[in-house]
JSON list of C-alpha atoms in Angstrom, two decimals:
[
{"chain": "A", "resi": 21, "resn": "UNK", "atom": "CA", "xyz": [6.74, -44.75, 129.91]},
{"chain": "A", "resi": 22, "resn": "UNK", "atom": "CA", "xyz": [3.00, -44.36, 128.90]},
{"chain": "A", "resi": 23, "resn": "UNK", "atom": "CA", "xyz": [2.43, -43.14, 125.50]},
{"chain": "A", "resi": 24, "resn": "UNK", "atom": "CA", "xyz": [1.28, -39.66, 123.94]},
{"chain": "A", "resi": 25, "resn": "UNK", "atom": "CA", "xyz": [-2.22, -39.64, 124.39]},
{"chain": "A", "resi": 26, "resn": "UNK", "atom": "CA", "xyz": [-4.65, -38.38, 121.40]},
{"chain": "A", "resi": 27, "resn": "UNK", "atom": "CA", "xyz": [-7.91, -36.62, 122.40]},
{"chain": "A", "resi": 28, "resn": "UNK", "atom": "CA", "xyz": [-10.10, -35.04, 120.07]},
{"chain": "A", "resi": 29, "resn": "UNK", "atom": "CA", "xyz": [-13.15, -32.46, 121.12]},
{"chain": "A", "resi": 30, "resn": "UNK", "atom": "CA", "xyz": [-16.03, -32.33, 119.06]},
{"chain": "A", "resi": 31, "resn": "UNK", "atom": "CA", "xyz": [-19.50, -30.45, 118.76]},
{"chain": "A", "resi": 32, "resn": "UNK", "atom": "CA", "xyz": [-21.31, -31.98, 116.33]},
{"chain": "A", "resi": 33, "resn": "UNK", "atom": "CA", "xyz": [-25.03, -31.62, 114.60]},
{"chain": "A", "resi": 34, "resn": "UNK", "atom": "CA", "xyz": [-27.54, -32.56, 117.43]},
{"chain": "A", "resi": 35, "resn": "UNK", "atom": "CA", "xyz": [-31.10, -33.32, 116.90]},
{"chain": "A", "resi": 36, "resn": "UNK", "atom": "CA", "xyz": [-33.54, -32.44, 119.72]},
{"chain": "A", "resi": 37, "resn": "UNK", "atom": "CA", "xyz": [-34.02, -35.62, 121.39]},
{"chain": "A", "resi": 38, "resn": "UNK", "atom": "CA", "xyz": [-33.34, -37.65, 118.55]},
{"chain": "A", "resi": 39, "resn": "UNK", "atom": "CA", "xyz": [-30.72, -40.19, 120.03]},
{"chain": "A", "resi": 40, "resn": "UNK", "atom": "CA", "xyz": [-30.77, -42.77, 117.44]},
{"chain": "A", "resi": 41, "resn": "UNK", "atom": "CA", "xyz": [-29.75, -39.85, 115.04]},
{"chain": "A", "resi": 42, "resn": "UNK", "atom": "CA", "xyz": [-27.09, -38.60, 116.75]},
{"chain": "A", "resi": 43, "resn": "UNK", "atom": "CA", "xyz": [-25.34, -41.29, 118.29]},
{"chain": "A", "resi": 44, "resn": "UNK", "atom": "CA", "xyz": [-24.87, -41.96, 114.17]},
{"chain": "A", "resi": 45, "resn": "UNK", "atom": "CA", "xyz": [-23.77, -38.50, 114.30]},
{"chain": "A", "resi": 46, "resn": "UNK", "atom": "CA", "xyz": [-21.22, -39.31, 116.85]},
{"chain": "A", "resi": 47, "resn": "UNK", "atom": "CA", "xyz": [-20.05, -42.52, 115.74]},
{"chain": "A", "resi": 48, "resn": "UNK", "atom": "CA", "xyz": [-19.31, -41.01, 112.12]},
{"chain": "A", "resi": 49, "resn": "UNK", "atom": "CA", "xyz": [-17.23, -37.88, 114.32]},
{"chain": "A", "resi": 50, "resn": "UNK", "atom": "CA", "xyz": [-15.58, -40.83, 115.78]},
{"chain": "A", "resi": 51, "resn": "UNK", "atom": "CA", "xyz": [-14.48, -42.52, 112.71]},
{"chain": "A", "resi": 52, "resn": "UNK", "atom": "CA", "xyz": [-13.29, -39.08, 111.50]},
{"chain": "A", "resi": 53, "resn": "UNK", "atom": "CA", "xyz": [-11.45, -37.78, 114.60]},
{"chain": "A", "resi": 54, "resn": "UNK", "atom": "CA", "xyz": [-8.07, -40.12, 114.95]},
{"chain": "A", "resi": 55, "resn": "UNK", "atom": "CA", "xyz": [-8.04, -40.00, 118.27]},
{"chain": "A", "resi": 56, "resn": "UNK", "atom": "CA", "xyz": [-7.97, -42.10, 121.21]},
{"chain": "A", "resi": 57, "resn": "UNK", "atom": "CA", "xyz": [-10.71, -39.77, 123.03]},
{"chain": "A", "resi": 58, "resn": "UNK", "atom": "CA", "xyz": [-12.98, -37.94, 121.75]},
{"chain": "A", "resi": 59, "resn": "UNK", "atom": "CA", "xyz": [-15.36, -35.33, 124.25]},
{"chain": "A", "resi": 60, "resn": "UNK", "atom": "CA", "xyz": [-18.62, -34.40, 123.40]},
{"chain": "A", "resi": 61, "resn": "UNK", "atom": "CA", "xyz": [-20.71, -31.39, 124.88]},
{"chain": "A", "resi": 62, "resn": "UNK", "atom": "CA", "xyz": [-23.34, -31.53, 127.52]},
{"chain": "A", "resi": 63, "resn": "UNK", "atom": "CA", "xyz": [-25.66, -33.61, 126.64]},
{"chain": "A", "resi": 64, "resn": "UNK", "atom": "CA", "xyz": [-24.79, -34.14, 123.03]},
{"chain": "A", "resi": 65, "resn": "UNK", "atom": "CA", "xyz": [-26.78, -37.41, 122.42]},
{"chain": "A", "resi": 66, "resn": "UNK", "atom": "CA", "xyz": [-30.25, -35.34, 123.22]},
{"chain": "A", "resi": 67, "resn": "UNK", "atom": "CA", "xyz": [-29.62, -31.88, 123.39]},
{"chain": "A", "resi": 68, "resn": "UNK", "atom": "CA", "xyz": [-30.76, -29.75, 126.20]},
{"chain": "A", "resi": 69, "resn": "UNK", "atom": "CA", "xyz": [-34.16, -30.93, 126.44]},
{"chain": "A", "resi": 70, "resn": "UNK", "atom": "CA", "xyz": [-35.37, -31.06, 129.93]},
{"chain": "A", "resi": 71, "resn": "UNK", "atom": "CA", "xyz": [-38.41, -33.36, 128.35]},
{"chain": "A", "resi": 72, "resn": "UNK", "atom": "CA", "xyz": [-35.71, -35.96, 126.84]},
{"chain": "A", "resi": 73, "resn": "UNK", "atom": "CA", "xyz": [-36.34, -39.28, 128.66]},
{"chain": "A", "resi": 74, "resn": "UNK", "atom": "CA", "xyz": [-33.27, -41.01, 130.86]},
{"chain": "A", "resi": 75, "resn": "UNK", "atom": "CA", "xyz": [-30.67, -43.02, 128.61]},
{"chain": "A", "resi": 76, "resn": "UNK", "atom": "CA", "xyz": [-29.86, -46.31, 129.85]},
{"chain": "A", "resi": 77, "resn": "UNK", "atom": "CA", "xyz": [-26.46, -47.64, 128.98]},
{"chain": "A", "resi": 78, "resn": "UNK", "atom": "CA", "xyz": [-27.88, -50.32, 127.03]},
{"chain": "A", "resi": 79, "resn": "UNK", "atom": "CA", "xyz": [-29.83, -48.40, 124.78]},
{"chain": "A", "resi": 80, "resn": "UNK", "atom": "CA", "xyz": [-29.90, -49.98, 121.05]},
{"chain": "A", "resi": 81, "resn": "UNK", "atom": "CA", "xyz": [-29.74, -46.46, 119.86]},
{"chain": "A", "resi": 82, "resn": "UNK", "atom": "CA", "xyz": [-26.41, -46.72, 120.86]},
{"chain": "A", "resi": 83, "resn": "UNK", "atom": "CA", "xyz": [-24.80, -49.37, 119.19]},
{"chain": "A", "resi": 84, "resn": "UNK", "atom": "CA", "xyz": [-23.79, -47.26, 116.19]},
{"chain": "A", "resi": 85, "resn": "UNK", "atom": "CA", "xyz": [-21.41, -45.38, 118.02]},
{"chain": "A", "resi": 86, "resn": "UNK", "atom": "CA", "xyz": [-20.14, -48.44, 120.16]},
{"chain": "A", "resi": 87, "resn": "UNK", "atom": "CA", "xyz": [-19.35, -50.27, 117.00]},
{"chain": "A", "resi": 88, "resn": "UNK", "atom": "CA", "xyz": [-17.53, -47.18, 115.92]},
{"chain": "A", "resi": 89, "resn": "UNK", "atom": "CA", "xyz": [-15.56, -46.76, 118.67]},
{"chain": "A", "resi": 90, "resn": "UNK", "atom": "CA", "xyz": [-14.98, -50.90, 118.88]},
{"chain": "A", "resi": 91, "resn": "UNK", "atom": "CA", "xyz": [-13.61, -50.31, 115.16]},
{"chain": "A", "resi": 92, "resn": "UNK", "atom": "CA", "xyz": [-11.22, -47.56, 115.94]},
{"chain": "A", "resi": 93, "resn": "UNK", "atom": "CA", "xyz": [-10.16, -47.81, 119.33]},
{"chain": "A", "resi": 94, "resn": "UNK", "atom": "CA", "xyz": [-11.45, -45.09, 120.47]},
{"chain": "A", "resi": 95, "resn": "UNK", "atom": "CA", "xyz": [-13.39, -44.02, 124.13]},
{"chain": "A", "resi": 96, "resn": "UNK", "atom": "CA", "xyz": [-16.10, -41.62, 123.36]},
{"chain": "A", "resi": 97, "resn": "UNK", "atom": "CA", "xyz": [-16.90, -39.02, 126.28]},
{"chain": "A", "resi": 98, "resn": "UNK", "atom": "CA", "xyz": [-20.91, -38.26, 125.53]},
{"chain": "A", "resi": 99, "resn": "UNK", "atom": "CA", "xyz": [-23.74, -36.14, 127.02]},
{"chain": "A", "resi": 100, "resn": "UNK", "atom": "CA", "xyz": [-26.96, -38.12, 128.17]},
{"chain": "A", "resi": 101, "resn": "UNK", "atom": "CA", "xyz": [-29.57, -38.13, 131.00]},
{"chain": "A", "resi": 102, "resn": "UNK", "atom": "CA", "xyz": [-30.00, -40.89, 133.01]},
{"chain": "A", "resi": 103, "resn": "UNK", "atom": "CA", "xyz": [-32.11, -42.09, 135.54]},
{"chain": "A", "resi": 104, "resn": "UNK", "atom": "CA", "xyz": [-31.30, -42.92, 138.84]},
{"chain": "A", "resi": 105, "resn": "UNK", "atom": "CA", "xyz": [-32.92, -43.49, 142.34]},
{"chain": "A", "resi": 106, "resn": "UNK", "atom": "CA", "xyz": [-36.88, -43.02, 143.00]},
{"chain": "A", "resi": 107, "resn": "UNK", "atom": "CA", "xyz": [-37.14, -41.95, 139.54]},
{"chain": "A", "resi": 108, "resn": "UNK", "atom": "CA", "xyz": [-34.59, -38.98, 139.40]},
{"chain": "A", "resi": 109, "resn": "UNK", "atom": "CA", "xyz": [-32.85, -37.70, 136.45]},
{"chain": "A", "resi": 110, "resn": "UNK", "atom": "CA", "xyz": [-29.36, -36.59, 136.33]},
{"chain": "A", "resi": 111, "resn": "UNK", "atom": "CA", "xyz": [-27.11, -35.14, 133.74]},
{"chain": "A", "resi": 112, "resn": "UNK", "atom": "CA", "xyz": [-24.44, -37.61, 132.59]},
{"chain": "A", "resi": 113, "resn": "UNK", "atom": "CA", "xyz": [-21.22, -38.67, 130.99]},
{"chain": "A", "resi": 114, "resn": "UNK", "atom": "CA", "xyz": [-21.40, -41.98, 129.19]},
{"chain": "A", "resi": 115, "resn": "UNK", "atom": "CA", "xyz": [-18.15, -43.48, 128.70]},
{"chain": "A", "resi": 116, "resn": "UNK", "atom": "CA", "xyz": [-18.15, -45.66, 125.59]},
{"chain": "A", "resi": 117, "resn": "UNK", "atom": "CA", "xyz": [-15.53, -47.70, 123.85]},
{"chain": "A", "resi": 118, "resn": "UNK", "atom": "CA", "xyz": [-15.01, -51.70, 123.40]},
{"chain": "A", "resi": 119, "resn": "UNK", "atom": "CA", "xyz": [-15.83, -52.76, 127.06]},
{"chain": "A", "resi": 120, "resn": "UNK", "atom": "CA", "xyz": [-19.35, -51.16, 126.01]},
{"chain": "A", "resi": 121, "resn": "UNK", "atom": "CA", "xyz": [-21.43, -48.34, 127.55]},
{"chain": "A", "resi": 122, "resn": "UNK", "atom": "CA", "xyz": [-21.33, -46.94, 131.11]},
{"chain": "A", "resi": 123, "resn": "UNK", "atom": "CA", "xyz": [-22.66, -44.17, 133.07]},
{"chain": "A", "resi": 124, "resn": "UNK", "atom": "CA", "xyz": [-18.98, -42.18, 133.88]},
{"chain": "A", "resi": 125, "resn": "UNK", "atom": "CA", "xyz": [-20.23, -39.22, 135.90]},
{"chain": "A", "resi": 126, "resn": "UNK", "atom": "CA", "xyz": [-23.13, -37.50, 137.04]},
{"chain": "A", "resi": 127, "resn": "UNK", "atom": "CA", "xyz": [-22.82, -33.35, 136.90]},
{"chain": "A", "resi": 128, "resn": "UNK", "atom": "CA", "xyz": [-22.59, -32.46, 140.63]},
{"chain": "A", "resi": 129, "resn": "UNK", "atom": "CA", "xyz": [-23.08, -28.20, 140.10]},
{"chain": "A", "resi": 130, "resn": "UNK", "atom": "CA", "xyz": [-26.16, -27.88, 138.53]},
{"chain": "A", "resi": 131, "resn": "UNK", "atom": "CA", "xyz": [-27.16, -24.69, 137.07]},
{"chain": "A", "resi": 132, "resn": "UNK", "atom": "CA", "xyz": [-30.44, -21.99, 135.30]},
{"chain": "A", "resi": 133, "resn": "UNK", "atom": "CA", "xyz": [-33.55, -24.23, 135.24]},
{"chain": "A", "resi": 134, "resn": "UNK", "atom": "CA", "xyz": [-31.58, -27.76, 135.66]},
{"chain": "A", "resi": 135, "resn": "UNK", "atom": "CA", "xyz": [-32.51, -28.03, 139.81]},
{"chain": "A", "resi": 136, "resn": "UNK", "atom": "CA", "xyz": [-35.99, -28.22, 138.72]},
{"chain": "A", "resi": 137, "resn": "UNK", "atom": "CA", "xyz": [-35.65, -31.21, 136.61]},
{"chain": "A", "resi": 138, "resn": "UNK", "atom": "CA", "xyz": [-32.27, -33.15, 137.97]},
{"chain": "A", "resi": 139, "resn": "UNK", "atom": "CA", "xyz": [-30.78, -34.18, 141.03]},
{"chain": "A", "resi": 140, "resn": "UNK", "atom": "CA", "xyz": [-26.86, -33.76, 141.21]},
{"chain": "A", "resi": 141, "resn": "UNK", "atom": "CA", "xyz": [-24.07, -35.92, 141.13]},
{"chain": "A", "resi": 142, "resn": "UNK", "atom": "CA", "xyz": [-22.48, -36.93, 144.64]},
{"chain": "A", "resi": 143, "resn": "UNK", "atom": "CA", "xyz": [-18.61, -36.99, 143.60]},
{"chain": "A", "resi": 144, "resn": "UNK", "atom": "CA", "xyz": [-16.19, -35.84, 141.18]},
{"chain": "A", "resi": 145, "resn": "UNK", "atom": "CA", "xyz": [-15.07, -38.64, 138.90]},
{"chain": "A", "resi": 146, "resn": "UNK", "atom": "CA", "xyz": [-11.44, -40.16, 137.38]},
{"chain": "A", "resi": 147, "resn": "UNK", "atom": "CA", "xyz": [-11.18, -42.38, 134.69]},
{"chain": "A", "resi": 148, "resn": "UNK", "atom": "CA", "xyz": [-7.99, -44.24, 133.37]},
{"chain": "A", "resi": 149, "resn": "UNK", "atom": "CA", "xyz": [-6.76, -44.38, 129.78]},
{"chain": "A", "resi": 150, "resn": "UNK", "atom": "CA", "xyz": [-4.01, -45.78, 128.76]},
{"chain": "A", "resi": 151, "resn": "UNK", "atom": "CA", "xyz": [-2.25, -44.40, 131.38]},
{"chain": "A", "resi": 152, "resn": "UNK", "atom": "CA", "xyz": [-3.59, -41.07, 131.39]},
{"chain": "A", "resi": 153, "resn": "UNK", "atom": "CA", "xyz": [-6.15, -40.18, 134.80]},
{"chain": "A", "resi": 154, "resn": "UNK", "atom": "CA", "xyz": [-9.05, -38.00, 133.28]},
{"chain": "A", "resi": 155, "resn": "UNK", "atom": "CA", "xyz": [-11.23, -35.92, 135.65]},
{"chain": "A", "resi": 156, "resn": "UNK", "atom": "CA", "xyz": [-14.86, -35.13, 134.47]},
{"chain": "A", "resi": 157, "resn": "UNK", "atom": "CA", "xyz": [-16.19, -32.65, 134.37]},
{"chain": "A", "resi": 158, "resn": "UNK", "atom": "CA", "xyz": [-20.04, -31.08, 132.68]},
{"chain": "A", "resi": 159, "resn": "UNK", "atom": "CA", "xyz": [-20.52, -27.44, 132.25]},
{"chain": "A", "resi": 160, "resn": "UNK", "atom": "CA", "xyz": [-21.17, -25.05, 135.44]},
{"chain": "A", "resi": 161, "resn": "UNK", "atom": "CA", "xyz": [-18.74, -27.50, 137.02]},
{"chain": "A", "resi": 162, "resn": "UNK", "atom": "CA", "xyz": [-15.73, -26.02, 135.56]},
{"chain": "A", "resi": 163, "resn": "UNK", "atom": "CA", "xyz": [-16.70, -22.81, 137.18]},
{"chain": "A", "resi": 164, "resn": "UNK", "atom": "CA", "xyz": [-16.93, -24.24, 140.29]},
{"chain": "A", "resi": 165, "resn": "UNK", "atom": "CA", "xyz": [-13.07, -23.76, 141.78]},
{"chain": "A", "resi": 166, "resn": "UNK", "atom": "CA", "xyz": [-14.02, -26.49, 144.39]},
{"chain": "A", "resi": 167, "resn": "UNK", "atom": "CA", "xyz": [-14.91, -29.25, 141.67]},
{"chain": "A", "resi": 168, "resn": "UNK", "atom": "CA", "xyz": [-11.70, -28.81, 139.95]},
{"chain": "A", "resi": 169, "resn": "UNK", "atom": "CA", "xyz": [-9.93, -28.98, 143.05]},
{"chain": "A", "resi": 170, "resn": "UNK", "atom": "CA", "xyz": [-11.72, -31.99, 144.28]},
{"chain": "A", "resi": 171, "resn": "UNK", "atom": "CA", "xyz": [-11.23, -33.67, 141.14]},
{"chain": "A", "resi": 172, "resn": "UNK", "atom": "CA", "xyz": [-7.75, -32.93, 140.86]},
{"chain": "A", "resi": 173, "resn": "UNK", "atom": "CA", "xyz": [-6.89, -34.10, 144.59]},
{"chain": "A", "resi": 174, "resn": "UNK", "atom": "CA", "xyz": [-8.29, -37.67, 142.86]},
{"chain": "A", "resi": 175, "resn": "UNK", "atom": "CA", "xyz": [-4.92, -36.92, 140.45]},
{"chain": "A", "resi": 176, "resn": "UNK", "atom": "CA", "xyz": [-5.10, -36.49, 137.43]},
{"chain": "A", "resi": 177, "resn": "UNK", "atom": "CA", "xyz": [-3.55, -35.67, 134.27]},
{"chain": "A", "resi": 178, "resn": "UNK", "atom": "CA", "xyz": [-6.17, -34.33, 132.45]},
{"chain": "A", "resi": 179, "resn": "UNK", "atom": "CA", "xyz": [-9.59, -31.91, 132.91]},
{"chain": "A", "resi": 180, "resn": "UNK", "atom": "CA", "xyz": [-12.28, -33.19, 130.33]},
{"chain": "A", "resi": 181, "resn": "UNK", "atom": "CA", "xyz": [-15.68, -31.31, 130.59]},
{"chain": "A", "resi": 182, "resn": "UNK", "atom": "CA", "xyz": [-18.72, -31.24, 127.94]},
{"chain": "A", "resi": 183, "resn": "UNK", "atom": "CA", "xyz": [-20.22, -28.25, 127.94]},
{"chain": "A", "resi": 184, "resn": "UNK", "atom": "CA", "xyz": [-22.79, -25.66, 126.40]},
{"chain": "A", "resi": 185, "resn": "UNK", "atom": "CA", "xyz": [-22.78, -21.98, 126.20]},
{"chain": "A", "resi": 186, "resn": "UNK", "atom": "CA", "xyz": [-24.61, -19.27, 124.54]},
{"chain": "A", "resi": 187, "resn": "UNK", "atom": "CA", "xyz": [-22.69, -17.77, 121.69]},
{"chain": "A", "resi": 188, "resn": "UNK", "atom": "CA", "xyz": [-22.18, -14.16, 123.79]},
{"chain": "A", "resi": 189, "resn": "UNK", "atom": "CA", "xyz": [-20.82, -16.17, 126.74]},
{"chain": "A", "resi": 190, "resn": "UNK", "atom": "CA", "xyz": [-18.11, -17.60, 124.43]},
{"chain": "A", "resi": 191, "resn": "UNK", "atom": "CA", "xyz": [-15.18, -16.11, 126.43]},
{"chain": "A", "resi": 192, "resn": "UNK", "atom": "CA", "xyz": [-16.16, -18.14, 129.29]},
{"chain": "A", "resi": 193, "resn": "UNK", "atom": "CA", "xyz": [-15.13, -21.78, 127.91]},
{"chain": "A", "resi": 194, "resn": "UNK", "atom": "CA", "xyz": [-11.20, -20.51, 127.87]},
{"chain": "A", "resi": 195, "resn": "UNK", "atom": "CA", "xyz": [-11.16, -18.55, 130.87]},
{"chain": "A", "resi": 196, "resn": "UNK", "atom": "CA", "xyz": [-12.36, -21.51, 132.94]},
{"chain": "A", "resi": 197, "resn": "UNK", "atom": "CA", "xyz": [-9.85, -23.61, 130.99]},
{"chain": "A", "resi": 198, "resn": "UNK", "atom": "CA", "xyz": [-7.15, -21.50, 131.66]},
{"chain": "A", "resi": 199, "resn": "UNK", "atom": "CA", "xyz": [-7.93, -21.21, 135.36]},
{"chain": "A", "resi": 200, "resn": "UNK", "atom": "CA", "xyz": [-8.28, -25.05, 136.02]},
{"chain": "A", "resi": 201, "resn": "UNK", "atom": "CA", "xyz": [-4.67, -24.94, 134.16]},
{"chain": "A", "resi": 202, "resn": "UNK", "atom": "CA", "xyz": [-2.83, -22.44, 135.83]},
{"chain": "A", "resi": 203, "resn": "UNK", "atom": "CA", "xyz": [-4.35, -24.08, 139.61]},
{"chain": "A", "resi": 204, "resn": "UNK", "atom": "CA", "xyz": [-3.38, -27.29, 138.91]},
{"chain": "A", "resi": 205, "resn": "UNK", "atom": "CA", "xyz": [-1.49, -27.78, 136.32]},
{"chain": "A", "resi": 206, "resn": "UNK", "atom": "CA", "xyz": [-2.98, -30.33, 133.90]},
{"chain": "A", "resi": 207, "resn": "UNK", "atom": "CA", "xyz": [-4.06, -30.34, 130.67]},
{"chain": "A", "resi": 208, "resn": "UNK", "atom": "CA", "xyz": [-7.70, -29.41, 130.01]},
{"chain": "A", "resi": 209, "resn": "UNK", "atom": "CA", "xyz": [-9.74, -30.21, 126.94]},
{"chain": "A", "resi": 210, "resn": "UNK", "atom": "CA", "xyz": [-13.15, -28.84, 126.44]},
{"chain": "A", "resi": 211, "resn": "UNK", "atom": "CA", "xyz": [-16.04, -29.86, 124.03]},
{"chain": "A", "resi": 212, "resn": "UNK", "atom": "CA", "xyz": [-18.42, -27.12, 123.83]},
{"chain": "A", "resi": 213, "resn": "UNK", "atom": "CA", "xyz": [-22.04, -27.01, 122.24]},
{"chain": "A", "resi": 214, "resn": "UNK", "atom": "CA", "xyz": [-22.80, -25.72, 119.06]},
{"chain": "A", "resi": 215, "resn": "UNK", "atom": "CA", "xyz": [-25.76, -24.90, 116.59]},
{"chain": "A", "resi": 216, "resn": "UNK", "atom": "CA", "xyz": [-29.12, -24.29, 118.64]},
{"chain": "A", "resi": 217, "resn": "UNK", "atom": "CA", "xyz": [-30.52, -26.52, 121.37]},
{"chain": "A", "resi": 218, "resn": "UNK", "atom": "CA", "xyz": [-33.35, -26.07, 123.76]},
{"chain": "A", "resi": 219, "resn": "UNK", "atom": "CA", "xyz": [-33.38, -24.15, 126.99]},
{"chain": "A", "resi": 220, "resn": "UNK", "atom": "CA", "xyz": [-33.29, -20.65, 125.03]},
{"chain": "A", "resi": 221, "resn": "UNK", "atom": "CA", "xyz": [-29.70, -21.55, 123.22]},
{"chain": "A", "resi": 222, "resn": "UNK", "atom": "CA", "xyz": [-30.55, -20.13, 119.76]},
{"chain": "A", "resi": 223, "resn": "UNK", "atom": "CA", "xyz": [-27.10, -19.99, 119.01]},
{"chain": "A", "resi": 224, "resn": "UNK", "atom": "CA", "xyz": [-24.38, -21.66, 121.22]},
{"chain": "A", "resi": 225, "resn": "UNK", "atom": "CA", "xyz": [-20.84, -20.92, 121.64]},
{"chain": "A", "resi": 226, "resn": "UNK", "atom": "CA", "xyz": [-18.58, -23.83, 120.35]},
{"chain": "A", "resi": 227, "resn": "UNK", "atom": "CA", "xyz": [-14.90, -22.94, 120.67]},
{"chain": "A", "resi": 228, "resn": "UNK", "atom": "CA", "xyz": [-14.32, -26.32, 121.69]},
{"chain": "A", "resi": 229, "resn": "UNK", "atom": "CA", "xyz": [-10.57, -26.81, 122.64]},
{"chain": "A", "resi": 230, "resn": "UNK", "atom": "CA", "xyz": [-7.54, -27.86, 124.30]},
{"chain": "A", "resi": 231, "resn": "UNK", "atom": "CA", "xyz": [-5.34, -26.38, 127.03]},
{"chain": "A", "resi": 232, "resn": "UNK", "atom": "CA", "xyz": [-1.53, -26.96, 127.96]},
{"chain": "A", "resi": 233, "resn": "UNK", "atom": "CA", "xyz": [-0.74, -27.46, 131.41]},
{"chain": "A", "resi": 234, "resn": "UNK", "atom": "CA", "xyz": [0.86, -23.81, 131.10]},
{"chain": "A", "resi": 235, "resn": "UNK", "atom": "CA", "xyz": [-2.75, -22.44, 129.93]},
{"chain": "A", "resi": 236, "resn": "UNK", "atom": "CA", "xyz": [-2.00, -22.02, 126.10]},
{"chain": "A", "resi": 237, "resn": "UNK", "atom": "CA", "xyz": [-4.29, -22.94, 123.46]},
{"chain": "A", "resi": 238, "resn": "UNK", "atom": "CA", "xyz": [-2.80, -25.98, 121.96]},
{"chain": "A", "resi": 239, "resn": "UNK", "atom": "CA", "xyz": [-6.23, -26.74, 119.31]},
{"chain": "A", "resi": 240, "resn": "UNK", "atom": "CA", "xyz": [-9.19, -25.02, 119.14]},
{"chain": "A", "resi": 241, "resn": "UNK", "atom": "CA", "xyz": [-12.63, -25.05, 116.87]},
{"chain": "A", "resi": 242, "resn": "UNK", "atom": "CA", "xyz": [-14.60, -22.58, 115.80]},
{"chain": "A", "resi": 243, "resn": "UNK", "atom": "CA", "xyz": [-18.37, -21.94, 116.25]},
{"chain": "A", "resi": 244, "resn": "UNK", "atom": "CA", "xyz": [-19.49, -23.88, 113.60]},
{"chain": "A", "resi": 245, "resn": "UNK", "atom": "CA", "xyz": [-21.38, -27.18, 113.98]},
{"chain": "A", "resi": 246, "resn": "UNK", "atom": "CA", "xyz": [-19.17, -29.99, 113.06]},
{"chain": "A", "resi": 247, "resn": "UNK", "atom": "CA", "xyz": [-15.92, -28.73, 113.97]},
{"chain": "A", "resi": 248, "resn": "UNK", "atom": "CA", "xyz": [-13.55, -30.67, 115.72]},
{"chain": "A", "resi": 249, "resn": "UNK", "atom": "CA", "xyz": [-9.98, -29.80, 117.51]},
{"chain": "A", "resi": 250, "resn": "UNK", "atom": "CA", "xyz": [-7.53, -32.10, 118.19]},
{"chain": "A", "resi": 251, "resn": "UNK", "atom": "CA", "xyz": [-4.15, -32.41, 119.85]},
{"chain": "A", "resi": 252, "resn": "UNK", "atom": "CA", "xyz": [-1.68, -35.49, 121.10]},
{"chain": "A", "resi": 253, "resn": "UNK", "atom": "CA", "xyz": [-0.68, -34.69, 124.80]},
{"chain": "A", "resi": 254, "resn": "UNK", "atom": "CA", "xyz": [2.70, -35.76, 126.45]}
]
């Protein structure tokens, strides 16, 4: 029997490009959350700043929130560019916790502005905790039926997506959640920008949460910058 499972969505205070800053914005959200996993949004550890320069997993900037996460036993789901071949930049999901700092999935459905300054992903992505199979996902992918579907044929247990939305396009961060529940029946948990960022988001959406298996609202933030939900899934 594998144990309830903890996971905590968060959409904290991001600096534009300011990675040493927020990574100790995210490792304090870590030390605050109590859970086992805890998302970020799209890329949380720069903001959306198509000038911010590729992270590399062993970035010093990043020790405060491996330490964190080392202290509380915790995998932290963030938002970073990276680099990859011939000097391409895609849009990432580090995967951080005691084992250290790795690049968990590359966004595969890119959307607005993003073609013009990333290359996507080539597959959807699983990772195991404790148990528990998590499927990635990063913004315009959960509105892509065919991600979720292709993720979910990897089985999983769990849809975990950072993403960003203007504040008027709220609505959208449930209704995707509640269609990735109701076709395949998993949980789905959602950390969604908020404050301002770049890329014409004055004012994002937060409403970061997480979704039953049966499509209900189980925890769910605000739109205020800091917020947090959290739920234990079993």
């Amino acid at each position: 029997m594998r144990a309830p499972l903890i996971i905590a969505v968060a959409q904290p205070l991001c600096l534009p490009c300011d990675v040493a800053a927020n990574a100790a914005t995210h490792a304090a959200t870590v030390r605050s959350a109590g859970a086992r996993v805890v998302v970020f949004p799209e890329l949380s550890l720069t903001g959306y700043e198509f000038d911010a320069p590729a992270i590399t997993v062993e970035d010093p900037r990043l020790v405060p929130l491996l330490e964190a996460c080392v202290e509380t036993r915790t995998l932290a789901l963030a938002g970073a560019p990276v680099g990859g071949e011939e000097g391409t930049m895609r849009i990432a999901m580090l995967a951080i916790d005691a084992t250290g700092a790795r690049v968990a999935y590359r966004k595969m459905w890119l959307g607005g502005a993003e073609p013009d300054h990333f290359v996507p992903g080539l597959e959807p992505a699983v990772i195991e905790v404790d148990g528990w199979q998590l499927g990635l996902a990063i913004c315009k992918d959960t509105g892509v039926p065919q991600h979720a579907a292709d993720t979910a044929a990897l089985g999983i247990d769990v849809y975990v997506a950072g993403v960003l939305e203007a504040a008027e396009d709220a609505a959208i961060v449930e209704e995707r959640a509640k269609r990735v529940a109701a076709d395949h029946r998993v949980w789905v948990a959602i950390a969604s920008f908020a404050g301002s960022t770049g890329g014409g988001y004055d004012r994002a959406a937060g409403g970061s949460g997480i979704w039953s298996a049966d499509g209900l609202v189980v925890a769910q933030a605000g739109p205020d910058v800091g917020a947090i939900a959290r739920a234990t899934l079993s």
